[in-house]
């Protein structure tokens, strides 16, 4: 999918008025656009904010291409993208960056600058691509949101435009294909299905969600046929030859409400967190996932989704001998029966090499997904890798607290809450290696807005081997 948008006044609705505009595009094998292999034309419609998404057919598999748009006498910059290996091929390697949570007001996108230096096949974004909050007057001008809290189509368009004006994010899109799914902030903090976080009426929230989904669809490089029957279905699967099957999941649109009014709860105070009727994926998506997991013949089965799946007992932070377990209701901990169904399905059907990719929590994690988290000897259904936010803050955490969290959750192999960054995954038939890339500066005061040119470094690296979900530090 190739994408562009005509927007001479990007922060104020686009500035194209009601005109329909002809757009032509070219695809070439070289960065100077000399060896053109495909050309075409389309119309940029005002109803789509003059965004166009082109599905190019007839390209060679496993190949890098360059592309350019021409409209109204203007030429776009030249972008680069690549096709996946063919279904029947056996690629020796797949390499990608896992990113999430890029609150523009929390800093510059140093992580994307580092990503642009990597030799990777694609970028996977697991949500919080934008944040919907109003401009914060305490943030320095150069990194402040424009406008109020998002509601209308134009509000969302202007916000995506603000993020896309960032040169590092722009370079990443011009350099690599993106595989995306969403989390909550693409619409509204911690929403669940049609239930908003705050006290908007269902009708008001539905209208807002439709606006948000519409602009997401306009703005993101999604294959249009994934929006079946006019519904906004974004869960889908992609195959990287025989090496990996990638399941891009939607953890927001179909979930039941967070139990007990969201927040952080104890099992004693919120027995609903083990409610068997709770669902994170919804019935159809869950069945679709199970059906395709048993069918998969891929070496690695990758579940890219937005929120932390492994259990995270924060009770130890309450004191030296915590009387209570404490869980976050917005992650899979609020939907424990749904998590148990998934891990039991994987174990019973012997689906091998499950790697879950997550974001949302603004910190780096690696851990093992147990069929019963209270029993360390229970079967391990898979491995989870969680990237830190590109910019979004985790909040205050010190080394002792980090140690406490790890030691009271034996399935957690790695946790860091001090650094922003991303996860760089290198996947071969024999090994899955994850390098946690971190922005050099440790936790900085909120709104200090760290610079875009801060170098990144390898914070830690963990690997799993084919057939063995246990993580080892490398
Ligand atoms: Fe976030
Ligand atoms: Ca989130």
Coordinates of C-alpha atoms and ligand atoms in Angstrom, one line a residue:
X1 CA 0.0 0.0 0.0
X2 CA 1.3 3.4 -1.0
X3 CA -0.1 6.5 0.8
X4 CA 0.0 10.2 0.4
X5 CA -2.2 13.2 1.3
X6 CA -2.6 16.5 -0.4
X7 CA -2.6 19.1 2.4
X8 CA -1.1 22.5 1.8
X9 CA -2.5 23.7 5.2
X10 CA -2.1 20.4 7.2
X11 CA -2.9 21.7 10.6
X12 CA -6.1 23.5 9.6
X13 CA -8.2 20.9 7.8
X14 CA -5.8 20.4 4.9
X15 CA -6.5 23.5 2.8
X16 CA -7.7 21.7 -0.3
X17 CA -11.4 22.9 -0.1
X18 CA -13.9 20.8 -2.0
X19 CA -11.9 20.0 -5.1
X20 CA -11.3 16.6 -6.5
X21 CA -7.7 16.3 -7.6
X22 CA -6.1 13.9 -10.0
X23 CA -3.0 12.1 -8.6
X24 CA -0.5 10.0 -10.5
X25 CA 2.0 7.7 -9.0
X26 CA 5.1 5.8 -10.1
X27 CA 7.0 2.8 -8.7
X28 CA 10.6 2.3 -9.6
X29 CA 13.4 -0.1 -8.7
X30 CA 15.9 2.6 -8.0
X31 CA 16.0 5.7 -5.7
X32 CA 16.3 8.1 -8.6
X33 CA 13.0 6.8 -10.2
X34 CA 14.8 6.0 -13.5
X35 CA 13.7 2.3 -13.8
X36 CA 9.9 2.8 -13.5
X37 CA 8.0 -0.5 -13.3
X38 CA 4.5 0.6 -12.5
X39 CA 2.5 3.8 -13.0
X40 CA -1.1 4.7 -12.3
X41 CA -3.6 7.4 -11.4
X42 CA -6.3 8.0 -9.0
X43 CA -8.5 10.8 -7.6
X44 CA -8.0 12.5 -4.2
X45 CA -11.4 13.1 -2.8
X46 CA -12.4 15.8 -0.3
X47 CA -14.4 13.2 1.6
X48 CA -11.2 11.4 2.4
X49 CA -9.3 14.6 3.3
X50 CA -7.5 14.2 0.0
X51 CA -5.6 11.2 1.3
X52 CA -5.0 8.4 -1.2
X53 CA -4.1 4.8 -0.6
X54 CA -2.8 2.8 -3.6
X55 CA -2.6 -0.9 -3.7
X56 CA 0.0 -1.7 -6.3
X57 CA -0.3 -5.1 -8.1
X58 CA 2.2 -7.1 -10.1
X59 CA 5.4 -6.3 -8.2
X60 CA 8.1 -8.9 -7.4
X61 CA 8.0 -10.5 -4.0
X62 CA 10.8 -9.8 -1.5
X63 CA 11.9 -6.6 -3.2
X64 CA 12.6 -3.0 -2.3
X65 CA 10.9 -0.4 -4.4
X66 CA 10.8 3.4 -4.6
X67 CA 7.7 5.5 -5.3
X68 CA 6.6 9.1 -5.9
X69 CA 3.3 10.9 -6.3
X70 CA 2.5 13.9 -8.6
X71 CA -0.5 16.1 -8.2
X72 CA -1.4 19.7 -9.1
X73 CA 2.1 20.2 -10.5
X74 CA 3.7 19.2 -7.2
X75 CA 6.0 16.2 -6.7
X76 CA 6.1 14.3 -3.4
X77 CA 9.4 13.2 -1.9
X78 CA 10.5 9.7 -3.0
X79 CA 9.5 7.0 -0.6
X80 CA 10.8 3.5 -0.2
X81 CA 9.0 0.3 0.6
X82 CA 9.2 -3.4 0.1
X83 CA 7.2 -6.4 -0.7
X84 CA 7.1 -9.5 1.5
X85 CA 8.7 -12.8 0.5
X86 CA 6.3 -15.1 -1.3
X87 CA 4.1 -17.5 0.7
X88 CA 6.2 -20.5 -0.5
X89 CA 9.6 -19.0 0.1
X90 CA 11.8 -19.8 3.2
X91 CA 13.4 -16.4 4.1
X92 CA 16.6 -16.8 6.2
X93 CA 15.8 -13.7 8.3
X94 CA 13.1 -11.1 9.2
X95 CA 14.0 -8.0 11.0
X96 CA 11.7 -5.3 12.3
X97 CA 11.3 -2.5 14.8
X98 CA 8.5 -2.7 17.3
X99 CA 7.1 0.7 18.4
X100 CA 4.2 2.1 20.4
X101 CA 3.1 5.2 22.4
X102 CA 4.5 8.3 20.8
X103 CA 3.0 11.2 22.7
X104 CA 4.2 14.2 20.8
X105 CA 4.1 16.4 23.9
X106 CA 6.5 14.1 25.8
X107 CA 9.5 14.5 23.5
X108 CA 11.1 14.2 20.1
X109 CA 11.2 11.0 18.1
X110 CA 14.8 10.1 18.6
X111 CA 13.7 6.4 18.4
X112 CA 12.6 6.9 14.8
X113 CA 16.0 8.5 14.0
X114 CA 17.7 5.3 15.2
X115 CA 15.2 3.1 13.4
X116 CA 16.0 4.9 10.1
X117 CA 19.7 3.8 10.6
X118 CA 18.7 0.1 10.9
X119 CA 18.5 -2.5 8.2
X120 CA 15.0 -3.7 8.8
X121 CA 12.2 -5.1 6.7
X122 CA 9.4 -3.1 8.3
X123 CA 8.1 -1.2 11.4
X124 CA 5.3 -2.7 13.5
X125 CA 3.3 -0.1 15.5
X126 CA 1.0 -1.5 18.2
X127 CA -0.9 1.6 19.1
X128 CA -1.0 5.1 20.6
X129 CA 0.3 6.5 17.3
X130 CA -1.4 9.8 18.2
X131 CA -2.7 11.1 21.6
X132 CA -6.1 12.7 21.6
X133 CA -5.5 15.2 24.5
X134 CA -5.8 19.0 24.1
X135 CA -2.8 21.2 23.8
X136 CA -1.0 21.4 27.2
X137 CA 0.0 25.0 27.9
X138 CA 3.0 23.8 30.0
X139 CA 4.7 22.1 27.1
X140 CA 7.3 24.1 25.1
X141 CA 5.9 25.5 21.9
X142 CA 7.9 23.3 19.6
X143 CA 6.2 20.1 21.0
X144 CA 2.8 21.3 22.0
X145 CA -0.4 19.7 20.5
X146 CA -2.6 22.1 18.5
X147 CA -6.3 22.5 19.3
X148 CA -8.5 21.0 22.0
X149 CA -9.4 17.4 22.8
X150 CA -10.2 15.5 19.6
X151 CA -13.9 15.1 18.5
X152 CA -14.5 16.0 14.8
X153 CA -13.0 14.5 11.6
X154 CA -11.0 17.7 11.1
X155 CA -9.7 17.5 14.7
X156 CA -8.3 14.0 14.1
X157 CA -7.0 14.9 10.6
X158 CA -5.2 17.9 12.1
X159 CA -3.7 15.8 14.9
X160 CA -2.4 13.1 12.5
X161 CA -1.0 15.9 10.4
X162 CA 0.9 17.4 13.3
X163 CA 2.5 14.0 14.1
X164 CA 3.3 13.4 10.5
X165 CA 5.0 16.7 10.2
X166 CA 7.7 15.4 12.5
X167 CA 10.7 14.8 10.3
X168 CA 11.8 11.6 12.0
X169 CA 8.4 9.9 11.8
X170 CA 8.2 11.1 8.2
X171 CA 11.6 9.6 7.4
X172 CA 10.6 6.3 8.9
X173 CA 7.4 6.2 6.8
X174 CA 9.4 7.1 3.7
X175 CA 12.0 4.4 4.5
X176 CA 10.0 1.4 5.5
X177 CA 6.6 -0.2 5.3
X178 CA 4.5 0.0 8.5
X179 CA 2.3 -2.7 9.9
X180 CA 0.0 -1.0 12.3
X181 CA -2.8 -1.7 14.8
X182 CA -4.4 0.7 17.2
X183 CA -4.8 1.1 21.0
X184 CA -6.9 3.5 22.9
X185 CA -5.4 7.0 22.2
X186 CA -6.2 6.8 18.5
X187 CA -9.8 7.5 19.8
X188 CA -10.0 8.1 23.5
X189 CA -8.1 7.0 26.7
X190 CA -9.0 3.5 27.9
X191 CA -12.2 3.2 25.9
X192 CA -13.7 -0.3 25.6
X193 CA -15.8 -1.0 22.5
X194 CA -18.5 1.7 22.7
X195 CA -17.9 2.6 26.3
X196 CA -15.9 5.9 26.8
X197 CA -13.7 6.5 29.8
X198 CA -15.5 9.7 30.8
X199 CA -19.2 10.5 30.9
X200 CA -19.9 11.1 27.3
X201 CA -23.3 9.8 26.1
X202 CA -23.1 6.6 24.0
X203 CA -24.3 8.6 21.0
X204 CA -21.6 11.2 21.4
X205 CA -19.0 8.6 21.9
X206 CA -20.1 6.6 18.9
X207 CA -19.9 9.7 16.7
X208 CA -16.4 10.5 18.0
X209 CA -15.3 6.9 17.5
X210 CA -16.6 6.9 13.9
X211 CA -14.7 10.1 13.3
X212 CA -11.5 8.6 14.8
X213 CA -11.8 5.3 12.9
X214 CA -12.5 7.1 9.6
X215 CA -9.4 9.3 9.9
X216 CA -7.3 6.3 11.0
X217 CA -8.4 4.5 7.9
X218 CA -7.6 7.5 5.7
X219 CA -4.2 8.0 7.3
X220 CA -2.7 4.6 7.9
X221 CA -1.2 2.2 5.2
X222 CA -3.9 -0.4 5.7
X223 CA -5.1 -2.7 2.9
X224 CA -8.6 -1.5 2.1
X225 CA -10.0 -5.0 1.9
X226 CA -9.4 -5.4 5.6
X227 CA -12.4 -3.1 6.1
X228 CA -14.9 -5.7 5.2
X229 CA -18.6 -5.1 4.7
X230 CA -18.1 -1.4 5.5
X231 CA -17.1 -2.3 9.0
X232 CA -13.9 -1.1 10.4
X233 CA -12.2 -4.4 10.7
X234 CA -8.4 -4.0 11.1
X235 CA -7.5 -7.4 12.5
X236 CA -5.7 -9.3 9.8
X237 CA -2.8 -11.7 9.1
X238 CA 0.3 -11.4 7.0
X239 CA 2.7 -14.1 6.1
X240 CA 6.5 -13.5 5.8
X241 CA 7.2 -16.6 3.7
X242 CA 7.5 -19.8 5.8
X243 CA 9.3 -17.9 8.5
X244 CA 6.5 -16.0 10.3
X245 CA 2.7 -15.6 10.3
X246 CA 1.9 -12.1 11.7
X247 CA -1.5 -11.7 13.4
X248 CA -2.3 -8.0 13.8
X249 CA -5.0 -7.9 16.5
X250 CA -7.5 -5.3 17.6
X251 CA -7.8 -5.2 21.4
X252 CA -10.1 -2.1 21.6
X253 CA -13.1 -2.4 19.3
X254 CA -14.7 -5.6 20.6
X255 CA -13.6 -5.8 24.2
X256 CA -16.0 -5.9 27.1
X257 CA -15.7 -3.0 29.6
X258 CA -12.8 -3.0 32.0
X259 CA -14.0 -4.6 35.3
X260 CA -14.8 -2.6 38.4
X261 CA -14.4 0.8 36.8
X262 CA -11.0 0.4 35.3
X263 CA -7.9 1.6 37.3
X264 CA -5.8 -0.7 39.4
X265 CA -7.6 -3.3 41.5
X266 CA -7.1 -6.3 43.8
X267 CA -8.7 -9.6 43.1
X268 CA -10.3 -9.4 46.6
X269 CA -11.9 -6.1 45.7
X270 CA -12.7 -7.0 42.0
X271 CA -13.7 -10.7 41.5
X272 CA -15.0 -9.6 38.1
X273 CA -11.4 -9.6 36.7
X274 CA -11.9 -13.4 36.4
X275 CA -15.4 -13.2 34.9
X276 CA -15.6 -15.9 32.3
X277 CA -17.7 -13.8 29.9
X278 CA -15.1 -11.1 29.6
X279 CA -13.5 -10.8 26.2
X280 CA -10.5 -8.8 24.9
X281 CA -10.8 -9.7 21.2
X282 CA -14.5 -10.4 20.9
X283 CA -16.0 -13.7 19.8
X284 CA -15.4 -13.4 16.1
X285 CA -11.8 -12.2 16.3
X286 CA -11.0 -14.9 18.9
X287 CA -12.4 -17.7 16.8
X288 CA -10.6 -16.3 13.7
X289 CA -7.3 -16.3 15.7
X290 CA -7.8 -19.9 16.9
X291 CA -8.8 -21.1 13.5
X292 CA -5.7 -19.6 11.9
X293 CA -3.3 -20.5 14.6
X294 CA -4.0 -24.2 14.2
X295 CA -3.8 -23.9 10.4
X296 CA -0.5 -22.0 10.5
X297 CA 2.6 -23.8 9.2
X298 CA 4.9 -20.9 9.9
X299 CA 8.1 -21.2 11.9
X300 CA 7.0 -18.3 14.2
X301 CA 3.5 -17.2 15.1
X302 CA 3.5 -13.6 16.0
X303 CA 0.6 -11.8 17.8
X304 CA 1.0 -8.1 17.4
X305 CA -1.4 -6.4 19.8
X306 CA -1.6 -3.4 22.0
X307 CA -1.7 -4.2 25.7
X308 CA 0.4 -6.2 28.2
X309 CA -0.7 -9.9 28.1
X310 CA 1.4 -11.4 30.9
X311 CA 0.3 -11.2 34.4
X312 CA 1.7 -8.3 36.3
X313 CA 1.3 -8.4 40.1
X314 CA 2.1 -4.9 41.4
X315 CA 1.2 -5.9 45.0
X316 CA 4.8 -6.1 46.1
X317 CA 5.0 -2.4 45.6
X318 CA 2.6 -2.0 48.5
X319 CA 5.2 -3.2 51.1
X320 CA 7.6 -5.9 52.1
X321 CA 4.9 -8.4 52.8
X322 CA 2.0 -7.4 50.6
X323 CA -1.3 -8.6 51.8
X324 CA -3.0 -8.1 48.4
X325 CA -2.3 -8.6 44.7
X326 CA -2.8 -5.5 42.6
X327 CA -3.5 -5.6 38.9
X328 CA -4.2 -3.2 36.1
X329 CA -7.8 -3.6 34.7
X330 CA -7.0 -2.2 31.2
X331 CA -4.5 -4.9 30.3
X332 CA -5.2 -8.7 29.9
X333 CA -5.1 -8.9 33.7
X334 CA -8.6 -7.4 33.6
X335 CA -9.6 -10.2 31.2
X336 CA -8.1 -13.2 32.8
X337 CA -10.5 -15.8 31.5
X338 CA -9.9 -14.6 28.0
X339 CA -6.2 -14.9 28.5
X340 CA -6.6 -18.3 30.0
X341 CA -8.6 -19.4 27.0
X342 CA -5.9 -18.2 24.6
X343 CA -3.0 -19.8 26.5
X344 CA -4.9 -23.1 27.0
X345 CA -5.8 -23.2 23.3
X346 CA -2.1 -22.7 22.3
X347 CA -1.0 -25.4 24.8
X348 CA -3.7 -28.0 23.9
X349 CA -3.2 -27.6 20.2
X350 CA 0.6 -27.6 20.4
X351 CA 0.9 -24.3 18.5
X352 CA 4.7 -23.7 18.7
X353 CA 6.8 -20.5 18.8
X354 CA 4.2 -18.0 19.8
X355 CA 5.6 -14.5 20.3
X356 CA 3.3 -11.8 21.6
X357 CA 4.3 -8.2 20.8
X358 CA 2.8 -5.5 23.0
X359 CA 3.1 -1.8 23.9
X360 CA 0.9 0.6 25.8
X361 CA 2.7 0.4 29.1
X362 CA 5.6 2.8 28.3
X363 CA 8.3 0.5 29.5
X364 CA 10.3 -2.5 28.3
X365 CA 9.5 -6.1 29.2
X366 CA 10.3 -9.7 28.2
X367 CA 8.5 -12.6 29.8
X368 CA 7.0 -16.0 29.5
X369 CA 3.2 -16.5 29.1
X370 CA 2.3 -19.2 31.6
X371 CA -0.9 -21.3 31.3
X372 CA -1.2 -20.7 35.0
X373 CA 0.7 -17.7 36.3
X374 CA 0.3 -18.7 39.9
X375 CA 2.2 -22.0 39.1
X376 CA 5.7 -21.4 37.7
X377 CA 5.8 -25.1 36.7
X378 CA 2.7 -24.8 34.5
X379 CA 3.2 -25.0 30.7
X380 CA 4.5 -21.9 28.9
X381 CA 2.3 -21.0 26.0
X382 CA 4.6 -18.4 24.5
X383 CA 6.9 -15.5 24.9
X384 CA 6.0 -11.8 25.2
X385 CA 8.1 -8.8 24.1
X386 CA 6.9 -5.4 25.2
X387 CA 8.5 -2.2 23.7
X388 CA 8.9 1.0 25.6
X389 CA 7.1 4.1 24.4
X390 CA 8.8 6.1 21.6
X391 CA 8.3 9.2 23.9
X392 CA 5.4 8.5 26.3
X393 CA 6.4 8.5 30.0
X394 CA 6.1 5.6 32.3
X395 CA 6.2 7.7 35.5
X396 CA 8.5 7.5 38.4
X397 CA 10.2 4.2 39.1
X398 CA 13.5 3.5 40.8
X399 CA 15.8 0.5 40.5
X400 CA 14.6 -1.1 43.8
X401 CA 11.0 -0.9 42.6
X402 CA 12.0 -2.5 39.3
X403 CA 13.7 -5.3 41.1
X404 CA 10.7 -5.8 43.4
X405 CA 8.4 -6.1 40.4
X406 CA 10.6 -8.6 38.6
X407 CA 11.2 -10.8 41.7
X408 CA 7.5 -11.0 42.6
X409 CA 6.6 -12.0 39.0
X410 CA 8.8 -15.0 38.2
X411 CA 7.7 -15.2 34.6
X412 CA 9.1 -11.7 34.0
X413 CA 12.7 -12.0 32.7
X414 CA 13.3 -8.3 31.9
X415 CA 11.8 -5.0 32.9
X416 CA 13.0 -1.4 32.4
X417 CA 10.9 1.6 33.2
X418 CA 13.6 4.2 33.0
X419 CA 14.1 4.5 29.3
X420 CA 12.1 5.5 26.2
X421 CA 12.9 3.6 22.9
X422 CA 11.8 0.6 20.9
X423 CA 12.5 -3.1 20.4
X424 CA 14.5 -4.4 17.5
X425 CA 13.7 -8.0 16.6
X426 CA 15.9 -10.2 14.4
X427 CA 14.2 -13.5 13.5
X428 CA 15.7 -16.5 11.9
X429 CA 14.4 -20.1 11.7
X430 CA 16.5 -21.0 14.7
X431 CA 16.3 -17.9 17.0
X432 CA 14.3 -14.8 17.9
X433 CA 16.5 -12.1 19.2
X434 CA 15.2 -8.9 20.7
X435 CA 17.4 -5.8 21.3
X436 CA 15.8 -3.2 23.5
X437 CA 17.0 0.1 22.1
X438 CA 16.9 3.0 24.5
X439 CA 17.2 6.7 24.4
X440 CA 20.4 7.7 26.2
X441 CA 18.9 10.0 28.7
X442 CA 17.3 8.3 31.7
X443 CA 13.9 9.4 32.9
X444 CA 13.7 13.1 32.4
X445 CA 11.3 15.6 34.1
X446 CA 8.0 15.7 32.3
X447 CA 7.8 18.4 29.6
X448 CA 11.6 18.9 29.5
X449 CA 11.2 17.6 25.9
X450 CA 14.4 15.7 25.2
X451 CA 16.0 16.4 21.8
X452 CA 15.6 14.4 18.6
X453 CA 19.3 13.8 18.2
X454 CA 19.9 11.9 21.5
X455 CA 21.8 8.7 20.6
X456 CA 20.3 5.3 21.4
X457 CA 22.0 2.3 22.9
X458 CA 21.4 -1.4 23.5
X459 CA 19.8 -1.6 26.9
X460 CA 19.5 -5.4 27.0
X461 CA 19.1 -8.2 24.5
X462 CA 17.1 -11.4 25.0
X463 CA 16.7 -14.4 22.8
X464 CA 14.5 -17.5 22.5
X465 CA 15.4 -20.6 20.4
X466 CA 13.1 -22.4 18.0
X467 CA 10.8 -24.7 20.0
X468 CA 11.7 -23.2 23.4
X469 CA 9.8 -20.2 24.8
X470 CA 12.3 -19.6 27.6
X471 CA 14.1 -16.3 27.4
X472 CA 17.9 -16.1 27.8
X473 CA 19.9 -12.9 28.1
X474 CA 22.5 -12.5 25.3
Ligands
LIG1 FE1 0.4 5.0 25.5
LIG2 CA1 -2.7 2.9 25.6

